[in-house]
Short mmCIF file of C-alpha atoms in Angstrom, two decimals:
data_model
loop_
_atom_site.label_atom_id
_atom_site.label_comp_id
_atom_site.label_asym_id
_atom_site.label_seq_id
_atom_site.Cartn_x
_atom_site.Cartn_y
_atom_site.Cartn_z
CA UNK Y 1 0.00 0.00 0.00
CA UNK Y 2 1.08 3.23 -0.87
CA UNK Y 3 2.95 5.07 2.01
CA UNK Y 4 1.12 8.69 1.16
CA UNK Y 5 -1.12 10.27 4.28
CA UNK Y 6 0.16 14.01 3.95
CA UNK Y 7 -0.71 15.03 0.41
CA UNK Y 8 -3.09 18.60 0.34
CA UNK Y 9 -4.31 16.65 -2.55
CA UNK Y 10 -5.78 14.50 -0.66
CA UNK Y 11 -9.05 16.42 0.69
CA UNK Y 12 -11.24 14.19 3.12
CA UNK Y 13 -14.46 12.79 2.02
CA UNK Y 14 -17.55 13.29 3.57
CA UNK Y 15 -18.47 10.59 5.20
CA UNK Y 16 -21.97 10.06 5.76
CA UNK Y 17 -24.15 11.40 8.05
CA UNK Y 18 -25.33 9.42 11.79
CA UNK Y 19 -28.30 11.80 12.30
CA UNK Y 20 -30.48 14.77 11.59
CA UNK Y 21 -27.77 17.31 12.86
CA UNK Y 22 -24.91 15.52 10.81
CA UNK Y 23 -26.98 15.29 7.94
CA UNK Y 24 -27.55 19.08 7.60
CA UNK Y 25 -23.51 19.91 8.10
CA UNK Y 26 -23.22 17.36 5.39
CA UNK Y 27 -26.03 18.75 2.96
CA UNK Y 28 -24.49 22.07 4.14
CA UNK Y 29 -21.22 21.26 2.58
CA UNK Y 30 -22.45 20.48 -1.07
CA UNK Y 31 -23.91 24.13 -1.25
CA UNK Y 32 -22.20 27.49 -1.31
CA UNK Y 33 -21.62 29.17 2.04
CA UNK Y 34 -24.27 31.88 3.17
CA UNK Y 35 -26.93 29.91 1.24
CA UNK Y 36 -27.92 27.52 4.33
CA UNK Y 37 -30.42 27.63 7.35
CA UNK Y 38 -28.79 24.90 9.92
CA UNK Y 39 -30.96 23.49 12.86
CA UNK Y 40 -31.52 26.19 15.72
CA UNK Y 41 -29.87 26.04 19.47
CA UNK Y 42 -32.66 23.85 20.61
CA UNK Y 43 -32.37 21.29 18.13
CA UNK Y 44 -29.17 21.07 19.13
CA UNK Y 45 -29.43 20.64 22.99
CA UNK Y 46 -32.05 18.12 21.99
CA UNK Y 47 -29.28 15.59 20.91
CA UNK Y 48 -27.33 13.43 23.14
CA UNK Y 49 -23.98 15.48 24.10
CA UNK Y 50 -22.15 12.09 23.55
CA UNK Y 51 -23.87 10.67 20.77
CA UNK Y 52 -22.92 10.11 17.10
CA UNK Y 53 -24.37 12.32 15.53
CA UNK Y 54 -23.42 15.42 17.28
CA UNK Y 55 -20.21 14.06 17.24
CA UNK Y 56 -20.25 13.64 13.83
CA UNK Y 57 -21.51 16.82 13.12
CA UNK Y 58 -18.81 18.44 15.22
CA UNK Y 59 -16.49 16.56 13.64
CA UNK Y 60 -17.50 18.02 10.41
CA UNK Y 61 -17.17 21.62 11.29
CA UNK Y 62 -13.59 21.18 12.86
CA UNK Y 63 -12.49 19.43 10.01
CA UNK Y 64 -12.91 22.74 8.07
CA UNK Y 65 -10.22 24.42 10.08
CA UNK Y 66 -8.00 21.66 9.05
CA UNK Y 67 -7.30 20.27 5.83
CA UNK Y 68 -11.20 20.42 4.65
CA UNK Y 69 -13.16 18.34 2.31
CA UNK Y 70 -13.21 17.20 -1.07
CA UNK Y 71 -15.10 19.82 -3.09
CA UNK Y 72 -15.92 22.11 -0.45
CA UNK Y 73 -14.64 25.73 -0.70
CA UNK Y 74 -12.19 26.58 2.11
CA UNK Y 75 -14.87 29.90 2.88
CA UNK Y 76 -16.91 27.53 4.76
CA UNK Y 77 -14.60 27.77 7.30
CA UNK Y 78 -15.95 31.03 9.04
CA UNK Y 79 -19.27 30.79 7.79
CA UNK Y 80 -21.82 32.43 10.14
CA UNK Y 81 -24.25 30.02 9.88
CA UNK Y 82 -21.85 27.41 10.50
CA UNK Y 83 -20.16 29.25 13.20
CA UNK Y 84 -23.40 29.44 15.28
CA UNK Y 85 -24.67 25.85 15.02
CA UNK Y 86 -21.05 25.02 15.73
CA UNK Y 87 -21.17 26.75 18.92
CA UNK Y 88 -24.74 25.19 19.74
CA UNK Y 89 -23.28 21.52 19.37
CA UNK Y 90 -20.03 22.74 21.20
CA UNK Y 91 -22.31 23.80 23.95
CA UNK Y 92 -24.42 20.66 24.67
CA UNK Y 93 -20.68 19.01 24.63
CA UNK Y 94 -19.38 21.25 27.08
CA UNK Y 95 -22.48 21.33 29.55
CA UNK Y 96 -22.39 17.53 29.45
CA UNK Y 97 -18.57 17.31 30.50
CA UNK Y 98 -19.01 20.03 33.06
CA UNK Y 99 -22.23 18.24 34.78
CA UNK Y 100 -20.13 14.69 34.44
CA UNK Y 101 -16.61 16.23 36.31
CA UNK Y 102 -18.55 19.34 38.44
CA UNK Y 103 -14.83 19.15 41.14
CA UNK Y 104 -12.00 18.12 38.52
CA UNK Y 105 -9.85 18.28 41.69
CA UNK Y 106 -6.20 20.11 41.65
CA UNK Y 107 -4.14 20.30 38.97
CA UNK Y 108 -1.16 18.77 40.93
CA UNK Y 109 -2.73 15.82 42.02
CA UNK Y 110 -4.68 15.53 38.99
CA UNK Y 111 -0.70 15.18 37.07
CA UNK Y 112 0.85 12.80 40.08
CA UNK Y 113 -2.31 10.28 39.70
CA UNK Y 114 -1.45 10.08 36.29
CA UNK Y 115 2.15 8.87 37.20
CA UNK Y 116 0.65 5.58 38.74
CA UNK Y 117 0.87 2.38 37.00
CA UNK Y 118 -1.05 -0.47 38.08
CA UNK Y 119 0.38 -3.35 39.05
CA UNK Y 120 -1.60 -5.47 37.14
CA UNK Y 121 -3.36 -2.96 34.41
CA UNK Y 122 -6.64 -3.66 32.57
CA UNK Y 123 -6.81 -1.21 30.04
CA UNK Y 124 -6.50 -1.18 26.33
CA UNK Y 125 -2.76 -0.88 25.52
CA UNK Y 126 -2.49 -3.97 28.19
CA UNK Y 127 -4.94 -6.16 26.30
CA UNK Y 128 -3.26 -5.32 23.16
CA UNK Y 129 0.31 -6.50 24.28
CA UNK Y 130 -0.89 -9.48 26.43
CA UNK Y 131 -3.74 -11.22 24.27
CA UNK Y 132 -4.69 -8.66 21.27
CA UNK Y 133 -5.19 -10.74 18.00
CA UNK Y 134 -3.75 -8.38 14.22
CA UNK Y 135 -7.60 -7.19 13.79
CA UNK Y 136 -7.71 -5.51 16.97
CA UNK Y 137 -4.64 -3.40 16.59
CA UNK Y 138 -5.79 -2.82 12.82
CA UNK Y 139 -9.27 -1.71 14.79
CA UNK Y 140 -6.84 0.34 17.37
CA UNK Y 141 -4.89 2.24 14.61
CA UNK Y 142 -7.83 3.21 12.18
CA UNK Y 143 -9.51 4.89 15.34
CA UNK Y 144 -6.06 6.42 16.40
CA UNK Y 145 -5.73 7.91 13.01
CA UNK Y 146 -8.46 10.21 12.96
CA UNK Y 147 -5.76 12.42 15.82
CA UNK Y 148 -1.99 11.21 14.94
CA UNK Y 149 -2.38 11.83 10.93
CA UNK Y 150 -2.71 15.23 12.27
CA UNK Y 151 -0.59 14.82 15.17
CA UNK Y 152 0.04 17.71 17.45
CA UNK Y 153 -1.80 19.96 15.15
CA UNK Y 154 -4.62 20.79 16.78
CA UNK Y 155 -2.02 21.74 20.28
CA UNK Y 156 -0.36 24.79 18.05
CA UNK Y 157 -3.59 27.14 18.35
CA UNK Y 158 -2.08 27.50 22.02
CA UNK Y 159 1.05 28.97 21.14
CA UNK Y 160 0.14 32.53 20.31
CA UNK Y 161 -1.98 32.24 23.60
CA UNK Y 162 0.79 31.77 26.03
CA UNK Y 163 4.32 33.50 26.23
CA UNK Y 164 7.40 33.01 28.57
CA UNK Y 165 7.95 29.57 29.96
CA UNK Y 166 4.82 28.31 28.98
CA UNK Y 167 5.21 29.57 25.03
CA UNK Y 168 9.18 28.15 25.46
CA UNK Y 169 8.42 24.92 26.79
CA UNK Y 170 5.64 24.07 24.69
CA UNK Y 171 7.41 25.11 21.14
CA UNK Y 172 10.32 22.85 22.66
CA UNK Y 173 7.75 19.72 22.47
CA UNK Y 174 6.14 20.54 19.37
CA UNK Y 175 9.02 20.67 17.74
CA UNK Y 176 9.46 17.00 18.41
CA UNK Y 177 5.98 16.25 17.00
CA UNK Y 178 6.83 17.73 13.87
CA UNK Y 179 9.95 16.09 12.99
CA UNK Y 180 12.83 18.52 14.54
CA UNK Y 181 13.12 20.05 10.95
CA UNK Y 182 12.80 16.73 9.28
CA UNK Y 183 9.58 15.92 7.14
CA UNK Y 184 10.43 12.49 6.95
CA UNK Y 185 10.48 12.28 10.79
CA UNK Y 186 7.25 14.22 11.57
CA UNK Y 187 5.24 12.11 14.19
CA UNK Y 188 2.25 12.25 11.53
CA UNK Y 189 4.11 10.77 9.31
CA UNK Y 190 5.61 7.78 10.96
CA UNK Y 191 2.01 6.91 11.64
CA UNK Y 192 1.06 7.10 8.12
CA UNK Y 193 3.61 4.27 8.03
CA UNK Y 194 2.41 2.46 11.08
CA UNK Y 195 -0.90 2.21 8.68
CA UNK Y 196 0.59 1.04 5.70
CA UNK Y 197 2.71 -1.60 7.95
CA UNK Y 198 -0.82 -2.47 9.32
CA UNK Y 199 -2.62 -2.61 5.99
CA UNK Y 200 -4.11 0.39 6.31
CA UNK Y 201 -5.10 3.19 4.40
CA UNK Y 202 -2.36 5.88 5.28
CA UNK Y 203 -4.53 8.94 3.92
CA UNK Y 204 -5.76 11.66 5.75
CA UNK Y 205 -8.89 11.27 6.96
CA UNK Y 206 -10.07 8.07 5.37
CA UNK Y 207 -11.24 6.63 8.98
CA UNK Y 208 -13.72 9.00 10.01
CA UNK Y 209 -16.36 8.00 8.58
CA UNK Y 210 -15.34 4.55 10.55
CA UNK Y 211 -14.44 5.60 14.03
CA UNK Y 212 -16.64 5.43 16.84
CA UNK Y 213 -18.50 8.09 18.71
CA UNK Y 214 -16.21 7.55 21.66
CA UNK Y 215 -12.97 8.21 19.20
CA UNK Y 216 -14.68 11.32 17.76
CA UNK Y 217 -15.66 12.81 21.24
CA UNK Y 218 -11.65 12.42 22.49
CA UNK Y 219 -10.92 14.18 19.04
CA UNK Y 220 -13.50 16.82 19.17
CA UNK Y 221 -12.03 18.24 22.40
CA UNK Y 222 -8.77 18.99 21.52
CA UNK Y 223 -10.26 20.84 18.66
CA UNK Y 224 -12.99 22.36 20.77
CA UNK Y 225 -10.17 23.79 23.47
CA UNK Y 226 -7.99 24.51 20.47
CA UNK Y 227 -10.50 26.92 18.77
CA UNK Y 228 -11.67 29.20 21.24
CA UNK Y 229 -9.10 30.93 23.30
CA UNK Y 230 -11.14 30.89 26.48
CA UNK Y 231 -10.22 27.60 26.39
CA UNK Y 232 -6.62 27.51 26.96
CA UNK Y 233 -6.00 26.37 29.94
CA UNK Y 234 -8.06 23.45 29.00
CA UNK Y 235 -6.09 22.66 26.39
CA UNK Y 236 -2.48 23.11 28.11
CA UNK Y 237 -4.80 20.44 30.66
CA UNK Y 238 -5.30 17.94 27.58
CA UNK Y 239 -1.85 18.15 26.35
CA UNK Y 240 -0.74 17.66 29.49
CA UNK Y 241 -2.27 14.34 30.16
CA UNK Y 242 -1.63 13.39 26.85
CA UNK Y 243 2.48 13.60 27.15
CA UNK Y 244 2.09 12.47 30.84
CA UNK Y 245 0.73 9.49 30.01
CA UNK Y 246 1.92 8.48 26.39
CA UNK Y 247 4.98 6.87 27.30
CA UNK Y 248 4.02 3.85 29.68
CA UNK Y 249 1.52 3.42 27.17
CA UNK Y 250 3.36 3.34 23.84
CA UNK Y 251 5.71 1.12 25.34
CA UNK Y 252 2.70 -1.66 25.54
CA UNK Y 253 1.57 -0.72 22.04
CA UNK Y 254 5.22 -1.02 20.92
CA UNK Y 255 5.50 -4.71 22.51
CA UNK Y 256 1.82 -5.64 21.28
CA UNK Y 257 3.22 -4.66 17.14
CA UNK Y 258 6.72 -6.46 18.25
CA UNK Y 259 4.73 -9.88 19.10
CA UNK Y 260 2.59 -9.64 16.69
CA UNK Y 261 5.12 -8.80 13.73
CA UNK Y 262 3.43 -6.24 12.43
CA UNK Y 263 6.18 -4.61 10.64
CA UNK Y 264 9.06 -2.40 11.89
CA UNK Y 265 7.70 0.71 10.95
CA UNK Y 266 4.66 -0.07 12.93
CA UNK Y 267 6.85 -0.44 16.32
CA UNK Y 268 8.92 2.44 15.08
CA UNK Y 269 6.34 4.97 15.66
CA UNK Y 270 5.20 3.94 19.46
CA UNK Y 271 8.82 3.24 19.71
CA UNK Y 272 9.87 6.68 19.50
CA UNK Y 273 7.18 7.89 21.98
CA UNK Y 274 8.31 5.20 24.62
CA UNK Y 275 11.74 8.13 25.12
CA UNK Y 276 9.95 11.27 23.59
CA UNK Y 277 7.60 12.04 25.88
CA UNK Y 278 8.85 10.72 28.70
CA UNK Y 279 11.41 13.64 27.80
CA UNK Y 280 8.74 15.73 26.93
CA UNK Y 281 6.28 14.47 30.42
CA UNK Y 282 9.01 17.39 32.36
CA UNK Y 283 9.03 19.81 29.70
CA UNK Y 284 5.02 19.88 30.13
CA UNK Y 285 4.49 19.76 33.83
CA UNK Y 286 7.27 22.06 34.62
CA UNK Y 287 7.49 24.28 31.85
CA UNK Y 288 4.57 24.27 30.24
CA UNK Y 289 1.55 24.15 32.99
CA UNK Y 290 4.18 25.51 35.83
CA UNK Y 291 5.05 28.46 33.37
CA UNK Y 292 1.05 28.84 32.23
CA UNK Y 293 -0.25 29.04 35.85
CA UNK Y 294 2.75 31.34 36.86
CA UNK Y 295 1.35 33.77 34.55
CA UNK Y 296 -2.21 33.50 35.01
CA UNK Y 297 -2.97 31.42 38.03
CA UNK Y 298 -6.78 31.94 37.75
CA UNK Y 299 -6.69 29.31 35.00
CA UNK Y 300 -5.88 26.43 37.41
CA UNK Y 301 -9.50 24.75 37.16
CA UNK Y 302 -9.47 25.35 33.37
CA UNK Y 303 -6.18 23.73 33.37
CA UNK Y 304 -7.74 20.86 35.85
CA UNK Y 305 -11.08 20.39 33.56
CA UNK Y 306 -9.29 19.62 30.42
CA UNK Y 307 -6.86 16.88 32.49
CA UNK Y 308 -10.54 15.68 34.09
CA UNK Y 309 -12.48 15.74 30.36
CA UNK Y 310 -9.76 14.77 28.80
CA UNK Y 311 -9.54 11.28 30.79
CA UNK Y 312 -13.37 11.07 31.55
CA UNK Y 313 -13.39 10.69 27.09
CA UNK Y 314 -10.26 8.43 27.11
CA UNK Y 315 -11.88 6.12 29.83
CA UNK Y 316 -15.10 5.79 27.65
CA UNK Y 317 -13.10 4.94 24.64
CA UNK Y 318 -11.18 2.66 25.99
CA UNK Y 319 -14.28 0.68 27.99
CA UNK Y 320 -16.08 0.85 24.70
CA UNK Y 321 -13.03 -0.89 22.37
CA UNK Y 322 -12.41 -3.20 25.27
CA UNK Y 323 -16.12 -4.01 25.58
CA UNK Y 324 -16.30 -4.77 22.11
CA UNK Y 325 -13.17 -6.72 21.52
CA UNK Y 326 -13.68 -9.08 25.14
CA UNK Y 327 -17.59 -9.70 23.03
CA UNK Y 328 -15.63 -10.66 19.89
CA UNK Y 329 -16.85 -7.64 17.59
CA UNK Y 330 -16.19 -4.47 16.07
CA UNK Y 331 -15.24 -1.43 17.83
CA UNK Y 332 -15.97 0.93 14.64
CA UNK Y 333 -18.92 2.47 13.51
CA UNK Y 334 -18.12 0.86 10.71
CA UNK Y 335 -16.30 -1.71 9.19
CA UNK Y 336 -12.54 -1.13 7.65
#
């Protein structure tokens, strides 16, 4: 299979629609922009905050401040219309996450819990190095993809946001993601080549229209903290648990491709994480959130919210792939 995955070429497709709210973003899309009534606020609170189709829809509308869709012009990006139904669905998401985690807890203790491995751990990156068959990492990675083929990306609307330590320490790590200066190298890339090792389609996008509602709810909020500057101590919270707890993790995923021989480009990329972030675990608690909460300590429970959502979503998806996988079916909304 063709090791491709970054190509502008290569617009997403539409996938199709879950639901009445993901249907209009999606009949949206095939008309010109400031042409379109979408469904009003209460439509929208109507719809379960977790559910696929506002997910979907969501999913939809963020994609547009990415690398878009096939055939859609680019000025749907900032589209009124868009913009306001956006915010409706990003509302209903919100309320839920805030009625779900209503005392996140401190952002300190919050990190340090994060720091302790079971002894004997049940979670998904366990199963998948003790007893996962090929399918289930082939499930794992198309549901992964719909984040790392766009690794890090959504973490850079932060910069501008921050300054000092914070602004320092987090450039310092994204640099990593994308490669130290070398395309070839860029963490998007090497999982591009985990999918081809796997089988998989490398391209941008091509699993969305496959992943779960649990995968596009952990995706949505990175997007959703990314977007809105309001939100950024959320997101400094999110990208903080994610480096905190990537490397323990990857080095389970890299054993699970290892036994299973699933190529070496495939081990490669959770490989590199096992050492990467455990470098880059300081650089974000001490620089990063230390630095951010120097500056503007009033952002502490924004910072301890996106930690909180960020593992309430990552919980769910994980129960949900383990539920499936332990029943002997699919974990994707549909099949690859």
């Amino acid at each position: 299979m063709p090791r491709s995955g970054e190509g502008k070429d290569r617009d997403v497709r539409r996938p199709p629609a879950r639901g009445d709210l993901s249907a209009a973003v999606v009949s949206a899309l095939e008309r010109p922009p400031g042409t379109v009534r979408l469904p009003d606020a209460r439509t929208a609170a109507a719809a379960d905050p977790y559910g696929d189709d506002l997910h979907l829809a969501l999913a939809l509308c963020y994609e547009l401040h990415y690398r878009g869709f096939d055939a859609v012009p680019d000025t749907w990006e900032w589209d009124p219309e868009l913009l306001r139904f956006r915010a409706s669905l990003e509302k209903g998401f919100l309320d839920a996450l805030r009625a779900d985690l209503p005392r996140p807890g401190e952002v300190t203790e919050l990190l340090d819990g994060l720091l302790v491995e079971p002894a004997d751990g049940t979670g998904v990156s366990y199963f998948l190095r003790d007893e996962g068959e090929l399918w289930h990492l082939r499930e794992y990675a198309a549901q992964r993809s719909l984040y790392h083929l766009k690794e890090a990306d959504p973490h850079l609307w932060v910069v501008p946001r921050l300054w000092g330590q914070a602004k320092a320490g987090m450039m310092a790590v994204e640099y990593d993601e994308f490669g130290a200066g070398r395309a070839e190298r860029v963490h998007a890339r090497l999982f591009a080549d985990l999918l081809a090792d796997l089988g998989l389609d490398p391209d941008y996008g091509h699993y969305l229209g496959a992943c779960s509602r649990q995968m596009l709810a952990v995706n949505n909020l990175m997007s959703l903290f990314g977007l809105h500057r309001a939100h950024r101590g959320a997101l400094v919270g999110h990208f903080a648990w994610v480096e905190v707890t990537s490397s323990p993790g990857s080095r389970r995923l890299a054993q699970a491709l290892e036994r299973l021989d699933a190529g070496p480009a495939a081990v490669h990329f959770y490989a590199e994480h096992v050492e990467a972030d455990a470098v880059h675990e300081q650089l974000v608690r001490h620089q990063v959130v230390r630095g951010l909460l120097r500056e503007e300590p009033a952002l502490a429970p924004d910072v301890a919210f996106g930690i909180a959502a960020t593992d309430l979503l990552e919980e769910r998806l994980g129960g949900h792939l383990l539920d499936a996988w332990q029943a002997g079916r699919t974990s994707l909304f549909a099949p690859l």
